[in-house]
PDB file of C-alpha atoms and ligand atoms in Angstrom:
ATOM      1  CA  MET A1309     -12.465 -15.279 -22.732  1.00  0.00           C
ATOM      2  CA  SER A1310     -11.468 -11.631 -23.102  1.00  0.00           C
ATOM      3  CA  GLN A1311      -9.778 -10.247 -26.157  1.00  0.00           C
ATOM      4  CA  PRO A1312      -5.976 -10.367 -26.099  1.00  0.00           C
ATOM      5  CA  THR A1313      -4.335  -7.489 -24.271  1.00  0.00           C
ATOM      6  CA  GLN A1314      -2.578  -4.955 -26.476  1.00  0.00           C
ATOM      7  CA  ALA A1315      -1.836  -2.246 -23.914  1.00  0.00           C
ATOM      8  CA  VAL A1316      -1.262  -1.806 -20.196  1.00  0.00           C
ATOM      9  CA  ILE A1317      -2.189   1.531 -18.610  1.00  0.00           C
ATOM     10  CA  PHE A1318      -0.461   2.207 -15.294  1.00  0.00           C
ATOM     11  CA  ASP A1319      -1.467   4.669 -12.632  1.00  0.00           C
ATOM     12  CA  LEU A1320       1.667   6.394 -11.332  1.00  0.00           C
ATOM     13  CA  ASP A1321       1.405   7.456  -7.661  1.00  0.00           C
ATOM     14  CA  GLY A1322       1.252   4.366  -5.424  1.00  0.00           C
ATOM     15  CA  VAL A1323       1.714   1.911  -8.316  1.00  0.00           C
ATOM     16  CA  LEU A1324       5.075   2.570  -9.987  1.00  0.00           C
ATOM     17  CA  THR A1325       6.499   4.600  -7.099  1.00  0.00           C
ATOM     18  CA  ASP A1326       5.494   5.466  -3.544  1.00  0.00           C
ATOM     19  CA  THR A1327       4.601   9.115  -4.146  1.00  0.00           C
ATOM     20  CA  ALA A1328       1.223   8.300  -2.541  1.00  0.00           C
ATOM     21  CA  GLU A1329       3.178   8.406   0.747  1.00  0.00           C
ATOM     22  CA  LEU A1330       4.736  11.769  -0.151  1.00  0.00           C
ATOM     23  CA  HIS A1331       1.302  13.232  -1.022  1.00  0.00           C
ATOM     24  CA  TYR A1332       0.088  11.982   2.373  1.00  0.00           C
ATOM     25  CA  GLN A1333       3.056  13.492   4.259  1.00  0.00           C
ATOM     26  CA  SER A1334       2.521  16.893   2.645  1.00  0.00           C
ATOM     27  CA  TRP A1335      -1.200  16.984   3.431  1.00  0.00           C
ATOM     28  CA  GLN A1336      -0.538  15.802   7.008  1.00  0.00           C
ATOM     29  CA  TRP A1337       2.101  18.519   7.596  1.00  0.00           C
ATOM     30  CA  LEU A1338      -0.179  21.251   6.274  1.00  0.00           C
ATOM     31  CA  MET A1339      -3.350  20.089   8.051  1.00  0.00           C
ATOM     32  CA  ASP A1340      -1.447  19.795  11.351  1.00  0.00           C
ATOM     33  CA  GLU A1341      -0.284  23.369  10.871  1.00  0.00           C
ATOM     34  CA  MET A1342      -3.826  24.539  10.103  1.00  0.00           C
ATOM     35  CA  GLY A1343      -5.371  22.497  12.950  1.00  0.00           C
ATOM     36  CA  ILE A1344      -7.636  20.550  10.592  1.00  0.00           C
ATOM     37  CA  PRO A1345      -8.225  16.863  11.464  1.00  0.00           C
ATOM     38  CA  PHE A1346      -6.433  14.539   9.064  1.00  0.00           C
ATOM     39  CA  ASP A1347      -4.824  11.101   9.257  1.00  0.00           C
ATOM     40  CA  ARG A1348      -3.744   8.129   7.145  1.00  0.00           C
ATOM     41  CA  GLN A1349      -7.237   6.690   7.057  1.00  0.00           C
ATOM     42  CA  ARG A1350      -8.759   9.904   5.680  1.00  0.00           C
ATOM     43  CA  ASN A1351      -5.879  10.063   3.200  1.00  0.00           C
ATOM     44  CA  GLU A1352      -6.932   6.737   1.625  1.00  0.00           C
ATOM     45  CA  ALA A1353      -9.971   8.440   0.064  1.00  0.00           C
ATOM     46  CA  LEU A1354      -7.728  11.000  -1.667  1.00  0.00           C
ATOM     47  CA  ARG A1355      -5.866   8.485  -3.849  1.00  0.00           C
ATOM     48  CA  GLY A1356      -6.572   9.254  -7.489  1.00  0.00           C
ATOM     49  CA  LEU A1357      -8.338  12.562  -6.799  1.00  0.00           C
ATOM     50  CA  SER A1358      -6.991  15.835  -8.193  1.00  0.00           C
ATOM     51  CA  ARG A1359      -5.285  18.332  -5.873  1.00  0.00           C
ATOM     52  CA  THR A1360      -8.403  20.542  -5.744  1.00  0.00           C
ATOM     53  CA  GLU A1361     -10.763  17.632  -5.129  1.00  0.00           C
ATOM     54  CA  SER A1362      -8.412  16.299  -2.454  1.00  0.00           C
ATOM     55  CA  LEU A1363      -8.578  19.617  -0.605  1.00  0.00           C
ATOM     56  CA  GLU A1364     -12.374  19.754  -0.914  1.00  0.00           C
ATOM     57  CA  THR A1365     -12.580  16.201   0.468  1.00  0.00           C
ATOM     58  CA  ILE A1366     -10.334  17.083   3.431  1.00  0.00           C
ATOM     59  CA  LEU A1367     -12.248  20.291   4.243  1.00  0.00           C
ATOM     60  CA  GLY A1368     -15.675  18.665   3.880  1.00  0.00           C
ATOM     61  CA  ASP A1369     -18.268  20.814   5.718  1.00  0.00           C
ATOM     62  CA  LYS A1370     -15.573  23.427   6.465  1.00  0.00           C
ATOM     63  CA  SER A1371     -15.096  24.152   2.746  1.00  0.00           C
ATOM     64  CA  SER A1372     -17.444  27.159   2.782  1.00  0.00           C
ATOM     65  CA  GLU A1373     -15.342  28.805   5.538  1.00  0.00           C
ATOM     66  CA  PHE A1374     -12.528  29.393   3.001  1.00  0.00           C
ATOM     67  CA  THR A1375     -12.475  31.720  -0.004  1.00  0.00           C
ATOM     68  CA  ALA A1376     -11.384  30.468  -3.427  1.00  0.00           C
ATOM     69  CA  GLU A1377      -8.151  32.455  -2.984  1.00  0.00           C
ATOM     70  CA  GLN A1378      -7.438  30.849   0.386  1.00  0.00           C
ATOM     71  CA  LYS A1379      -8.027  27.388  -1.062  1.00  0.00           C
ATOM     72  CA  ALA A1380      -5.730  28.116  -3.989  1.00  0.00           C
ATOM     73  CA  GLU A1381      -3.050  29.208  -1.503  1.00  0.00           C
ATOM     74  CA  ILE A1382      -3.472  26.019   0.575  1.00  0.00           C
ATOM     75  CA  ALA A1383      -3.193  23.885  -2.582  1.00  0.00           C
ATOM     76  CA  ARG A1384      -0.095  25.835  -3.645  1.00  0.00           C
ATOM     77  CA  ARG A1385       1.600  25.300  -0.286  1.00  0.00           C
ATOM     78  CA  LYS A1386       0.775  21.595  -0.359  1.00  0.00           C
ATOM     79  CA  ASN A1387       2.237  21.285  -3.818  1.00  0.00           C
ATOM     80  CA  ASP A1388       5.426  23.203  -2.944  1.00  0.00           C
ATOM     81  CA  ASP A1389       5.989  20.866  -0.018  1.00  0.00           C
ATOM     82  CA  TYR A1390       5.188  17.792  -2.134  1.00  0.00           C
ATOM     83  CA  LEU A1391       7.620  18.874  -4.839  1.00  0.00           C
ATOM     84  CA  SER A1392      10.388  19.478  -2.293  1.00  0.00           C
ATOM     85  CA  ARG A1393       9.976  15.820  -1.312  1.00  0.00           C
ATOM     86  CA  ALA A1394       9.350  14.326  -4.783  1.00  0.00           C
ATOM     87  CA  MET A1395      12.208  16.104  -6.524  1.00  0.00           C
ATOM     88  CA  LYS A1396      14.674  14.254  -4.280  1.00  0.00           C
ATOM     89  CA  MET A1397      13.624  10.956  -5.873  1.00  0.00           C
ATOM     90  CA  THR A1398      15.952   8.887  -8.030  1.00  0.00           C
ATOM     91  CA  PRO A1399      15.464   5.768 -10.218  1.00  0.00           C
ATOM     92  CA  ALA A1400      15.983   3.756  -6.991  1.00  0.00           C
ATOM     93  CA  ASP A1401      12.521   4.997  -5.928  1.00  0.00           C
ATOM     94  CA  LEU A1402      10.754   2.863  -8.524  1.00  0.00           C
ATOM     95  CA  LEU A1403       8.852   0.264  -6.493  1.00  0.00           C
ATOM     96  CA  PRO A1404      10.364  -3.258  -6.553  1.00  0.00           C
ATOM     97  CA  GLY A1405       9.401  -5.084  -9.745  1.00  0.00           C
ATOM     98  CA  ALA A1406       8.060  -1.992 -11.554  1.00  0.00           C
ATOM     99  CA  GLY A1407      11.031  -1.444 -13.875  1.00  0.00           C
ATOM    100  CA  GLU A1408      11.272  -5.170 -14.622  1.00  0.00           C
ATOM    101  CA  LEU A1409       7.557  -5.346 -15.500  1.00  0.00           C
ATOM    102  CA  LEU A1410       7.743  -2.317 -17.813  1.00  0.00           C
ATOM    103  CA  ASN A1411      10.764  -3.776 -19.618  1.00  0.00           C
ATOM    104  CA  GLU A1412       9.143  -7.217 -19.923  1.00  0.00           C
ATOM    105  CA  LEU A1413       5.956  -5.723 -21.418  1.00  0.00           C
ATOM    106  CA  ARG A1414       8.013  -3.742 -23.942  1.00  0.00           C
ATOM    107  CA  ARG A1415       9.967  -6.874 -24.840  1.00  0.00           C
ATOM    108  CA  ARG A1416       6.633  -8.562 -25.652  1.00  0.00           C
ATOM    109  CA  GLY A1417       5.487  -5.680 -27.832  1.00  0.00           C
ATOM    110  CA  ILE A1418       2.758  -4.503 -25.426  1.00  0.00           C
ATOM    111  CA  LEU A1419       2.000  -0.773 -25.549  1.00  0.00           C
ATOM    112  CA  ILE A1420       2.431   1.100 -22.270  1.00  0.00           C
ATOM    113  CA  ALA A1421       0.756   4.242 -20.952  1.00  0.00           C
ATOM    114  CA  VAL A1422       0.726   6.121 -17.669  1.00  0.00           C
ATOM    115  CA  ALA A1423      -2.632   7.722 -16.808  1.00  0.00           C
ATOM    116  CA  SER A1424      -2.486   9.893 -13.685  1.00  0.00           C
ATOM    117  CA  SER A1425      -4.634  12.587 -12.057  1.00  0.00           C
ATOM    118  CA  SER A1426      -1.439  14.347 -11.001  1.00  0.00           C
ATOM    119  CA  ARG A1427      -0.187  17.525 -12.639  1.00  0.00           C
ATOM    120  CA  ASN A1428       3.339  16.566 -11.536  1.00  0.00           C
ATOM    121  CA  ALA A1429       3.440  13.240 -13.378  1.00  0.00           C
ATOM    122  CA  GLU A1430       5.966  14.293 -16.004  1.00  0.00           C
ATOM    123  CA  ALA A1431       8.394  15.637 -13.384  1.00  0.00           C
ATOM    124  CA  VAL A1432       8.091  12.431 -11.331  1.00  0.00           C
ATOM    125  CA  LEU A1433       8.627  10.218 -14.404  1.00  0.00           C
ATOM    126  CA  ASP A1434      11.733  12.273 -15.226  1.00  0.00           C
ATOM    127  CA  ARG A1435      13.117  11.713 -11.718  1.00  0.00           C
ATOM    128  CA  LEU A1436      12.486   7.960 -12.096  1.00  0.00           C
ATOM    129  CA  GLN A1437      13.958   8.072 -15.616  1.00  0.00           C
ATOM    130  CA  ILE A1438      11.227   5.849 -17.101  1.00  0.00           C
ATOM    131  CA  ARG A1439       9.706   8.304 -19.578  1.00  0.00           C
ATOM    132  CA  PRO A1440      11.413   6.479 -22.509  1.00  0.00           C
ATOM    133  CA  LEU A1441       9.640   3.220 -21.553  1.00  0.00           C
ATOM    134  CA  LEU A1442       6.196   4.778 -22.090  1.00  0.00           C
ATOM    135  CA  ASP A1443       4.303   5.150 -25.349  1.00  0.00           C
ATOM    136  CA  VAL A1444       1.777   7.609 -23.923  1.00  0.00           C
ATOM    137  CA  LEU A1445       1.393   9.830 -20.849  1.00  0.00           C
ATOM    138  CA  VAL A1446      -1.973  11.358 -19.924  1.00  0.00           C
ATOM    139  CA  ASP A1447      -2.117  13.417 -16.721  1.00  0.00           C
ATOM    140  CA  GLY A1448      -4.066  16.017 -14.785  1.00  0.00           C
ATOM    141  CA  ASN A1449      -2.896  18.742 -17.171  1.00  0.00           C
ATOM    142  CA  ASP A1450      -4.584  16.998 -20.129  1.00  0.00           C
ATOM    143  CA  VAL A1451      -7.821  15.894 -18.482  1.00  0.00           C
ATOM    144  CA  PRO A1452      -9.781  18.184 -16.134  1.00  0.00           C
ATOM    145  CA  ASN A1453     -12.058  15.515 -14.619  1.00  0.00           C
ATOM    146  CA  SER A1454     -10.035  13.298 -12.304  1.00  0.00           C
ATOM    147  CA  LYS A1455     -10.810   9.669 -11.442  1.00  0.00           C
ATOM    148  CA  PRO A1456     -13.409   8.130 -10.912  1.00  0.00           C
ATOM    149  CA  ASN A1457     -14.254   9.834 -14.233  1.00  0.00           C
ATOM    150  CA  PRO A1458     -13.030   7.383 -16.930  1.00  0.00           C
ATOM    151  CA  ARG A1459     -11.784  10.174 -19.250  1.00  0.00           C
ATOM    152  CA  VAL A1460      -8.076   9.844 -18.351  1.00  0.00           C
ATOM    153  CA  PHE A1461      -8.067   6.120 -19.280  1.00  0.00           C
ATOM    154  CA  LEU A1462     -10.175   6.601 -22.431  1.00  0.00           C
ATOM    155  CA  GLU A1463      -7.816   9.365 -23.548  1.00  0.00           C
ATOM    156  CA  ALA A1464      -4.791   7.075 -22.996  1.00  0.00           C
ATOM    157  CA  ALA A1465      -6.438   4.258 -25.016  1.00  0.00           C
ATOM    158  CA  GLU A1466      -7.326   6.668 -27.807  1.00  0.00           C
ATOM    159  CA  ARG A1467      -3.774   8.019 -28.024  1.00  0.00           C
ATOM    160  CA  LEU A1468      -2.427   4.451 -28.025  1.00  0.00           C
ATOM    161  CA  GLY A1469      -4.895   3.524 -30.769  1.00  0.00           C
ATOM    162  CA  VAL A1470      -6.160   0.536 -28.755  1.00  0.00           C
ATOM    163  CA  PRO A1471      -9.845  -0.238 -27.954  1.00  0.00           C
ATOM    164  CA  PRO A1472     -10.670  -0.129 -24.202  1.00  0.00           C
ATOM    165  CA  ALA A1473     -11.520  -3.866 -24.155  1.00  0.00           C
ATOM    166  CA  ARG A1474      -7.912  -4.612 -25.096  1.00  0.00           C
ATOM    167  CA  CYS A1475      -6.428  -2.446 -22.327  1.00  0.00           C
ATOM    168  CA  VAL A1476      -5.599  -3.550 -18.781  1.00  0.00           C
ATOM    169  CA  VAL A1477      -5.235  -0.940 -16.023  1.00  0.00           C
ATOM    170  CA  VAL A1478      -3.054  -1.212 -12.893  1.00  0.00           C
ATOM    171  CA  GLU A1479      -4.383   0.987 -10.059  1.00  0.00           C
ATOM    172  CA  ASP A1480      -3.978   1.540  -6.297  1.00  0.00           C
ATOM    173  CA  ALA A1481      -6.990   3.851  -5.800  1.00  0.00           C
ATOM    174  CA  ALA A1482     -10.674   3.014  -5.302  1.00  0.00           C
ATOM    175  CA  SER A1483     -11.437   5.982  -7.582  1.00  0.00           C
ATOM    176  CA  GLY A1484      -9.012   4.601 -10.200  1.00  0.00           C
ATOM    177  CA  VAL A1485     -10.548   1.112 -10.143  1.00  0.00           C
ATOM    178  CA  ALA A1486     -13.987   2.685 -10.636  1.00  0.00           C
ATOM    179  CA  ALA A1487     -12.645   4.846 -13.493  1.00  0.00           C
ATOM    180  CA  ALA A1488     -11.082   1.853 -15.272  1.00  0.00           C
ATOM    181  CA  ARG A1489     -14.316  -0.154 -15.004  1.00  0.00           C
ATOM    182  CA  ALA A1490     -16.336   2.809 -16.254  1.00  0.00           C
ATOM    183  CA  ALA A1491     -13.927   2.965 -19.230  1.00  0.00           C
ATOM    184  CA  GLY A1492     -14.740  -0.698 -20.045  1.00  0.00           C
ATOM    185  CA  MET A1493     -11.261  -1.933 -19.136  1.00  0.00           C
ATOM    186  CA  ARG A1494     -10.032  -4.822 -17.010  1.00  0.00           C
ATOM    187  CA  VAL A1495      -8.207  -3.671 -13.882  1.00  0.00           C
ATOM    188  CA  VAL A1496      -5.697  -5.051 -11.389  1.00  0.00           C
ATOM    189  CA  GLY A1497      -5.959  -3.414  -7.955  1.00  0.00           C
ATOM    190  CA  ILE A1498      -2.774  -2.889  -5.957  1.00  0.00           C
ATOM    191  CA  GLY A1499      -3.349  -2.786  -2.191  1.00  0.00           C
ATOM    192  CA  PRO A1500      -5.904  -3.961   0.380  1.00  0.00           C
ATOM    193  CA  ALA A1501      -9.306  -5.317  -0.690  1.00  0.00           C
ATOM    194  CA  GLU A1502     -11.033  -2.606   1.395  1.00  0.00           C
ATOM    195  CA  ARG A1503      -9.562  -0.109  -1.088  1.00  0.00           C
ATOM    196  CA  VAL A1504      -9.367  -1.904  -4.450  1.00  0.00           C
ATOM    197  CA  GLY A1505     -11.937  -4.658  -3.898  1.00  0.00           C
ATOM    198  CA  ARG A1506     -13.846  -3.798  -7.090  1.00  0.00           C
ATOM    199  CA  ALA A1507     -10.840  -4.731  -9.279  1.00  0.00           C
ATOM    200  CA  HIS A1508     -10.863  -7.900 -11.404  1.00  0.00           C
ATOM    201  CA  ARG A1509      -7.778  -9.081  -9.501  1.00  0.00           C
ATOM    202  CA  ILE A1510      -6.072  -7.827  -6.334  1.00  0.00           C
ATOM    203  CA  LYS A1511      -2.329  -7.871  -5.558  1.00  0.00           C
ATOM    204  CA  PRO A1512      -0.506  -6.539  -2.490  1.00  0.00           C
ATOM    205  CA  ALA A1513       2.179  -4.842  -4.632  1.00  0.00           C
ATOM    206  CA  ILE A1514       3.325  -4.551  -8.228  1.00  0.00           C
ATOM    207  CA  ALA A1515       6.159  -7.000  -7.419  1.00  0.00           C
ATOM    208  CA  ASP A1516       3.454  -9.671  -7.037  1.00  0.00           C
ATOM    209  CA  LEU A1517       2.150  -9.181 -10.578  1.00  0.00           C
ATOM    210  CA  PRO A1518       3.825 -11.365 -13.244  1.00  0.00           C
ATOM    211  CA  ALA A1519       3.510 -10.138 -16.863  1.00  0.00           C
ATOM    212  CA  ASP A1520       1.732 -13.397 -17.866  1.00  0.00           C
ATOM    213  CA  GLU A1521      -0.977 -12.960 -15.253  1.00  0.00           C
ATOM    214  CA  LEU A1522      -1.458  -9.307 -16.176  1.00  0.00           C
ATOM    215  CA  LEU A1523      -1.823 -10.074 -19.885  1.00  0.00           C
ATOM    216  CA  GLU A1524      -4.145 -13.042 -19.402  1.00  0.00           C
ATOM    217  CA  LEU A1525      -6.519 -11.315 -16.999  1.00  0.00           C
ATOM    218  CA  PRO A1526     -10.064 -12.541 -17.696  1.00  0.00           C
ATOM    219  CA  GLU A1527     -13.088 -10.307 -17.344  1.00  0.00           C
ATOM    220  CA  ALA A1528     -14.942 -10.674 -14.042  1.00  0.00           C
TER     221      ALA A1528
HETATM  222  C1  G6P B 886      -2.550  11.351  -7.829  1.00  0.00           C
HETATM  223  C2  G6P B 886      -2.598  10.940  -6.379  1.00  0.00           C
HETATM  224  C3  G6P B 886      -3.457  11.884  -5.586  1.00  0.00           C
HETATM  225  C4  G6P B 886      -3.071  13.315  -5.864  1.00  0.00           C
HETATM  226  C5  G6P B 886      -3.285  13.600  -7.331  1.00  0.00           C
HETATM  227  C6  G6P B 886      -3.000  15.045  -7.720  1.00  0.00           C
HETATM  228  O1  G6P B 886      -3.600  10.801  -8.525  1.00  0.00           O
HETATM  229  O2  G6P B 886      -3.105   9.629  -6.238  1.00  0.00           O
HETATM  230  O3  G6P B 886      -3.314  11.580  -4.217  1.00  0.00           O
HETATM  231  O4  G6P B 886      -3.851  14.197  -5.083  1.00  0.00           O
HETATM  232  O5  G6P B 886      -2.473  12.736  -8.074  1.00  0.00           O
HETATM  233  O6  G6P B 886      -1.637  15.255  -7.742  1.00  0.00           O
HETATM  234  P1  G6P B 886      -0.880  16.606  -7.938  1.00  0.00           P
HETATM  235  O7  G6P B 886       0.540  16.128  -8.076  1.00  0.00           O
HETATM  236  O8  G6P B 886      -1.386  17.252  -9.202  1.00  0.00           O
HETATM  237  O9  G6P B 886      -1.127  17.435  -6.737  1.00  0.00           O
HETATM  238 MG1   MG B 887      -2.412   6.034  -7.442  1.00  0.00          MG
END
């Protein structure tokens, strides 16, 4: 039996809100314009990766055809487009069940963190108006190595003052599930098994995750 859970660490994009879709739409728009092959399936591999790593993954072998300045400009254009979409969000864009789960965990005295590779996490949380429900936020501005590096989750646990074995992570990315495991944490995967199959438990959506089940998650 695992140790009792003291903290839940949520990924943001694709877990608490559907910004994963907005990231996809921005990359698709830009890659169509540039004539670079891209689609939803290729986008799956980008979940949890930083902006720069996402671009490198999309370009693949073509990466060396672009200068550092050109890549910075592509990343800037992607982010401008993403922000124009994301800054239209309201609290109604929290995914079903997400607000209820956060409130229930708080009611039970469980500590809550968001750990995201995004450098826009704070702005998105402000749009959703859930910043006051969190004890800790760690994002791509704090931690240079994005998932699957465990650093973002270890940093969240450290700031919460909770050992990794007493943290549970909720993630929608293959890279995020790998990062949580590398951090020595239990992890619930949100989405298809092809993506989050390495998680200790898999759920189609956060609405399907009762607080009891999350807090009593055994180790695999
Ligand atoms: C999240 C998303 C990724 C995104 C990354 C960087 O982790 O899952 O798809 O590329 O954040 O986001 P940013 O907002 O900094 O471009
Ligand atoms: Mg995500």
